[in-house]
Amino acid sequence: EAQLVESGGGLVQAGGSLRLSCTASGFAFDEYTVGWFRQAPGKERQGLSCFTRRDGITHYADSVKGRFTFSSDNAKNTVYLQMNSLKPEDTAIYYCAAEFDPIRVATDCDSGMDYWGEGTLVTVSS
């Protein structure tokens, strides 16, 4: 059974850092376009980063650009989201998601994601 499992969330003070991990089982990340998302209480889900196989580039939301960094380790079948300079408004449940993209056509992570993790909670205190 294919699944994604996030980890690394927790409580951190404003200005601090966390690294989230997302490990896949049942499939290999190297054929997938991969995104990180978050959803704060009472708010819509927000896309944070999207690594597209088409161009091999990670695209970031303006709200996290320069503070968050996506990376991957294919040997571990794991992707990461390094989050620095965290702010209270970054408090949310963070999710990773993956879209099967063997012929490298996906241009964004806005729709069509095949697998979602259950999320990990990040709380940033002021």
XYZ file of N, CA and C in Angstrom:
378
model
N 0.847 -1.197 0.000
C 0.000 0.000 0.000
C 0.882 1.247 0.000
N 0.606 2.155 -0.911
C 1.389 3.376 -0.995
C 0.948 4.353 0.079
N 1.921 4.963 0.729
C 1.581 5.977 1.711
C 2.738 6.937 1.938
N 2.392 8.091 2.499
C 3.355 9.112 2.882
C 3.226 9.340 4.377
N 4.348 9.469 5.047
C 4.334 9.721 6.473
C 5.240 10.910 6.775
N 4.630 11.955 7.328
C 5.396 13.142 7.720
C 5.849 13.010 9.163
N 6.950 13.684 9.469
C 7.445 13.748 10.847
C 8.266 15.014 10.996
N 8.594 15.329 12.231
C 9.464 16.462 12.490
C 8.768 17.697 13.014
N 7.453 17.662 13.091
C 6.746 18.804 13.636
C 6.964 18.928 15.136
N 6.523 20.041 15.672
C 6.655 20.258 17.105
C 6.446 21.703 17.457
N 6.833 22.031 18.681
C 6.710 23.386 19.198
C 8.068 24.066 19.123
N 8.075 25.260 18.558
C 9.319 26.013 18.429
C 9.028 27.483 18.666
N 10.001 28.203 19.179
C 9.828 29.639 19.374
C 10.007 30.388 18.064
N 9.401 31.534 17.992
C 9.553 32.383 16.809
C 11.044 32.639 16.562
N 11.409 32.556 15.290
C 12.806 32.709 14.912
C 13.558 31.403 14.832
N 12.958 30.352 15.339
C 13.600 29.050 15.340
C 13.440 28.301 14.039
N 13.927 27.059 14.045
C 13.918 26.233 12.842
C 13.387 24.842 13.144
N 12.842 24.238 12.126
C 12.440 22.840 12.166
C 12.712 22.235 10.798
N 12.956 20.930 10.776
C 13.051 20.223 9.511
C 12.004 19.127 9.490
N 11.109 19.230 8.562
C 10.090 18.210 8.381
C 10.581 17.151 7.401
N 10.188 15.925 7.661
C 10.510 14.819 6.763
C 9.222 14.194 6.248
N 9.305 13.632 5.067
C 8.172 12.922 4.481
C 8.733 11.693 3.777
N 8.405 10.543 4.302
C 8.921 9.290 3.756
C 7.821 8.533 3.026
N 8.159 8.082 1.841
C 7.204 7.324 1.031
C 7.448 5.833 1.168
N 6.366 5.095 1.165
C 6.449 3.633 1.070
C 5.483 3.181 -0.008
N 5.849 2.135 -0.712
C 5.000 1.617 -1.780
C 5.222 2.269 -3.124
N 6.036 3.304 -3.187
C 6.400 3.931 -4.453
C 7.685 4.721 -4.239
N 8.290 5.121 -5.355
C 9.552 5.850 -5.294
C 9.332 7.301 -5.678
N 9.853 8.197 -4.864
C 9.684 9.625 -5.102
C 10.260 10.080 -6.437
N 11.237 9.350 -6.960
C 11.942 9.897 -8.124
C 11.095 9.916 -9.392
N 9.877 9.395 -9.354
C 8.964 9.506 -10.507
C 7.791 10.425 -10.201
N 7.913 11.194 -9.136
C 6.793 11.990 -8.667
C 7.140 13.464 -8.569
N 6.180 14.292 -8.893
C 6.223 15.704 -8.529
C 5.725 15.793 -7.090
N 6.438 16.556 -6.256
C 6.196 16.517 -4.814
C 5.940 17.922 -4.271
N 4.948 18.015 -3.423
C 4.632 19.309 -2.830
C 4.519 19.251 -1.320
N 4.758 20.375 -0.680
C 4.489 20.571 0.739
C 3.363 21.584 0.852
N 2.464 21.341 1.778
C 1.297 22.187 1.992
C 1.109 22.384 3.491
N 0.283 23.332 3.837
C -0.087 23.486 5.244
C -1.522 23.979 5.332
N -2.100 23.714 6.479
C -3.444 24.216 6.740
C -3.526 24.650 8.187
N -3.791 25.925 8.364
C -3.963 26.492 9.698
C -5.430 26.404 10.088
N -5.707 26.428 11.384
C -7.106 26.344 11.829
C -7.964 27.431 11.202
N -9.074 27.033 10.622
C -10.002 27.992 10.043
C -9.574 28.573 8.710
N -8.490 28.059 8.160
C -8.002 28.591 6.883
C -7.939 27.496 5.835
N -7.874 27.923 4.585
C -7.759 26.973 3.492
C -6.335 26.414 3.421
N -6.232 25.254 2.810
C -4.921 24.671 2.605
C -4.096 25.552 1.674
N -2.833 25.697 2.011
C -1.924 26.562 1.259
C -0.762 25.744 0.720
N -0.458 25.903 -0.541
C 0.719 25.279 -1.115
C 1.960 26.052 -0.735
N 3.002 25.367 -0.298
C 4.235 26.013 0.151
C 5.364 25.826 -0.846
N 5.526 24.617 -1.317
C 6.602 24.344 -2.259
C 6.148 23.240 -3.194
N 6.706 23.273 -4.395
C 6.364 22.262 -5.384
C 7.598 21.964 -6.203
N 8.090 20.734 -6.082
C 9.197 20.297 -6.912
C 8.619 19.599 -8.132
N 8.848 20.181 -9.301
C 8.314 19.599 -10.527
C 9.431 18.891 -11.289
N 9.168 17.671 -11.666
C 10.169 16.898 -12.400
C 10.413 17.496 -13.783
N 9.408 18.215 -14.290
C 9.518 18.757 -15.649
C 10.757 19.639 -15.791
N 10.999 20.481 -14.772
C 12.141 21.383 -14.876
C 13.149 21.186 -13.755
N 12.825 20.271 -12.848
C 13.748 20.010 -11.757
C 13.917 21.174 -10.807
N 12.919 22.043 -10.763
C 12.991 23.251 -9.940
C 11.931 23.171 -8.849
N 12.278 23.687 -7.689
C 11.308 23.818 -6.608
C 10.750 25.236 -6.615
N 9.439 25.321 -6.685
C 8.759 26.611 -6.684
C 8.196 26.849 -5.286
N 8.339 28.054 -4.790
C 7.923 28.367 -3.429
C 6.842 29.437 -3.404
N 5.980 29.336 -2.418
C 5.021 30.406 -2.172
C 5.774 31.633 -1.653
N 5.268 32.797 -1.981
C 5.935 34.033 -1.554
C 6.078 34.103 -0.037
N 5.116 33.545 0.674
C 5.122 33.658 2.129
C 6.266 32.881 2.780
N 6.866 31.943 2.057
C 7.923 31.133 2.652
C 9.239 31.229 1.869
N 9.220 31.922 0.765
C 10.410 32.017 -0.072
C 11.549 32.646 0.720
N 12.702 32.016 0.659
C 13.856 32.521 1.394
C 13.952 31.989 2.808
N 12.872 31.392 3.320
C 12.893 30.836 4.679
C 12.791 29.315 4.665
N 12.058 28.765 3.715
C 11.840 27.318 3.627
C 12.608 26.774 2.431
N 13.138 25.567 2.607
C 13.907 24.929 1.538
C 13.519 23.459 1.412
N 13.186 23.060 0.210
C 12.859 21.670 -0.096
C 14.136 20.919 -0.475
N 14.220 19.676 -0.029
C 15.313 18.812 -0.470
C 14.819 17.375 -0.497
N 15.622 16.519 -1.098
C 15.213 15.114 -1.197
C 16.409 14.202 -1.086
N 16.146 12.998 -0.635
C 17.162 11.962 -0.543
C 16.534 10.704 -1.152
N 16.851 10.465 -2.415
C 16.219 9.329 -3.105
C 16.608 7.993 -2.485
N 17.806 7.914 -1.943
C 18.248 6.662 -1.323
C 17.374 6.310 -0.119
N 16.899 7.336 0.568
C 16.027 7.117 1.723
C 14.556 7.237 1.351
N 14.290 7.571 0.078
C 12.914 7.797 -0.379
C 12.188 8.786 0.525
N 12.890 9.858 0.814
C 12.404 10.861 1.762
C 12.632 12.250 1.190
N 11.655 13.119 1.413
C 11.826 14.533 1.100
C 11.752 15.323 2.390
N 12.286 16.534 2.341
C 12.390 17.353 3.544
C 11.896 18.765 3.256
N 11.512 19.427 4.319
C 11.230 20.854 4.257
C 11.952 21.496 5.427
N 13.034 22.172 5.121
C 13.777 22.915 6.149
C 13.096 24.253 6.330
N 12.708 24.545 7.545
C 11.979 25.775 7.832
C 12.781 26.616 8.808
N 13.190 27.785 8.377
C 13.973 28.699 9.209
C 13.186 29.977 9.463
N 13.642 30.726 10.423
C 13.017 32.019 10.760
C 11.507 31.867 10.907
N 11.113 30.886 11.668
C 9.691 30.606 11.804
C 8.955 31.723 12.523
N 7.714 31.912 12.110
C 6.867 32.958 12.653
C 5.605 32.324 13.242
N 4.965 32.989 14.173
C 3.719 32.434 14.717
C 2.691 32.110 13.634
N 2.672 32.888 12.580
C 1.713 32.637 11.496
C 2.055 31.400 10.671
N 3.189 30.779 10.952
C 3.520 29.503 10.302
C 2.875 28.316 11.014
N 2.231 28.581 12.130
C 1.565 27.502 12.871
C 0.483 26.864 12.012
N 0.570 25.556 11.839
C -0.361 24.836 10.978
C -0.028 23.349 11.006
N -0.886 22.571 10.394
C -0.561 21.177 10.098
C 0.079 21.163 8.717
N 1.208 20.507 8.625
C 1.982 20.474 7.390
C 1.852 19.092 6.746
N 1.619 19.111 5.446
C 1.407 17.890 4.682
C 2.365 17.821 3.499
N 2.756 16.618 3.155
C 3.408 16.424 1.870
C 2.448 15.650 0.968
N 2.657 15.800 -0.321
C 1.812 15.135 -1.303
C 2.637 14.849 -2.547
N 2.215 13.842 -3.299
C 2.982 13.434 -4.469
C 2.057 13.094 -5.628
N 2.478 13.484 -6.817
C 1.744 13.197 -8.046
C 2.621 12.366 -8.958
N 2.104 11.224 -9.404
C 2.836 10.367 -10.325
C 3.059 11.128 -11.623
N 4.298 11.287 -12.005
C 4.643 12.155 -13.137
C 5.792 11.545 -13.938
N 5.590 10.340 -14.475
C 6.704 9.649 -15.127
C 7.189 10.317 -16.409
N 6.295 11.073 -17.086
C 6.729 11.710 -18.335
C 6.953 13.206 -18.151
N 7.001 13.639 -16.898
C 7.460 14.983 -16.550
C 6.629 16.078 -17.210
N 5.333 16.046 -16.981
C 4.469 17.075 -17.564
C 3.861 18.010 -16.534
N 3.871 17.616 -15.275
C 3.246 18.453 -14.253
C 3.965 19.791 -14.148
N 3.184 20.869 -14.083
C 3.761 22.204 -13.988
C 3.527 22.836 -12.629
N 2.681 22.212 -11.819
C 2.440 22.745 -10.489
C 1.875 21.629 -9.616
N 1.622 21.955 -8.360
C 1.052 21.002 -7.414
C -0.362 21.398 -7.012
N -0.997 22.220 -7.836
C -2.312 22.744 -7.466
C -3.408 21.692 -7.474
N -3.219 20.663 -8.297
C -4.245 19.621 -8.379
C -3.599 18.332 -8.842
N -4.347 17.259 -8.725
C -3.879 15.993 -9.277
C -2.903 15.239 -8.415
N -2.745 15.631 -7.158
C -1.842 14.903 -6.282
C -2.456 13.541 -5.951
N -1.649 12.509 -6.106
C -2.152 11.149 -5.938
C -2.124 10.672 -4.494
N -1.128 11.093 -3.752
C -0.980 10.623 -2.377
C -0.763 11.803 -1.439
N -1.359 11.702 -0.285
C -1.213 12.707 0.770
C -0.837 12.016 2.076
N 0.017 12.680 2.842
C 0.281 12.210 4.183
C -0.790 12.697 5.139
N -0.691 12.266 6.359
C -1.689 12.661 7.362
C -1.311 13.936 8.092
N -0.112 14.414 7.856
C 0.272 15.705 8.383
C 1.038 15.635 9.687
N 1.775 16.713 9.938
C 2.491 16.874 11.198
C 2.279 18.307 11.671
N 2.032 18.475 12.950
C 1.677 19.770 13.501
C 2.918 20.575 13.847
N 2.927 21.800 13.372
C 3.977 22.760 13.713
C 3.329 23.910 14.465
N 3.854 24.193 15.642
C 3.356 25.295 16.446
C 4.506 26.236 16.738
N 4.335 27.495 16.377
C 5.371 28.502 16.595
C 4.864 29.491 17.627
N 5.564 29.564 18.739
C 5.152 30.458 19.808
C 5.850 31.808 19.673
N 5.151 32.843 20.121
C 5.724 34.201 20.011
C 6.542 34.562 21.232
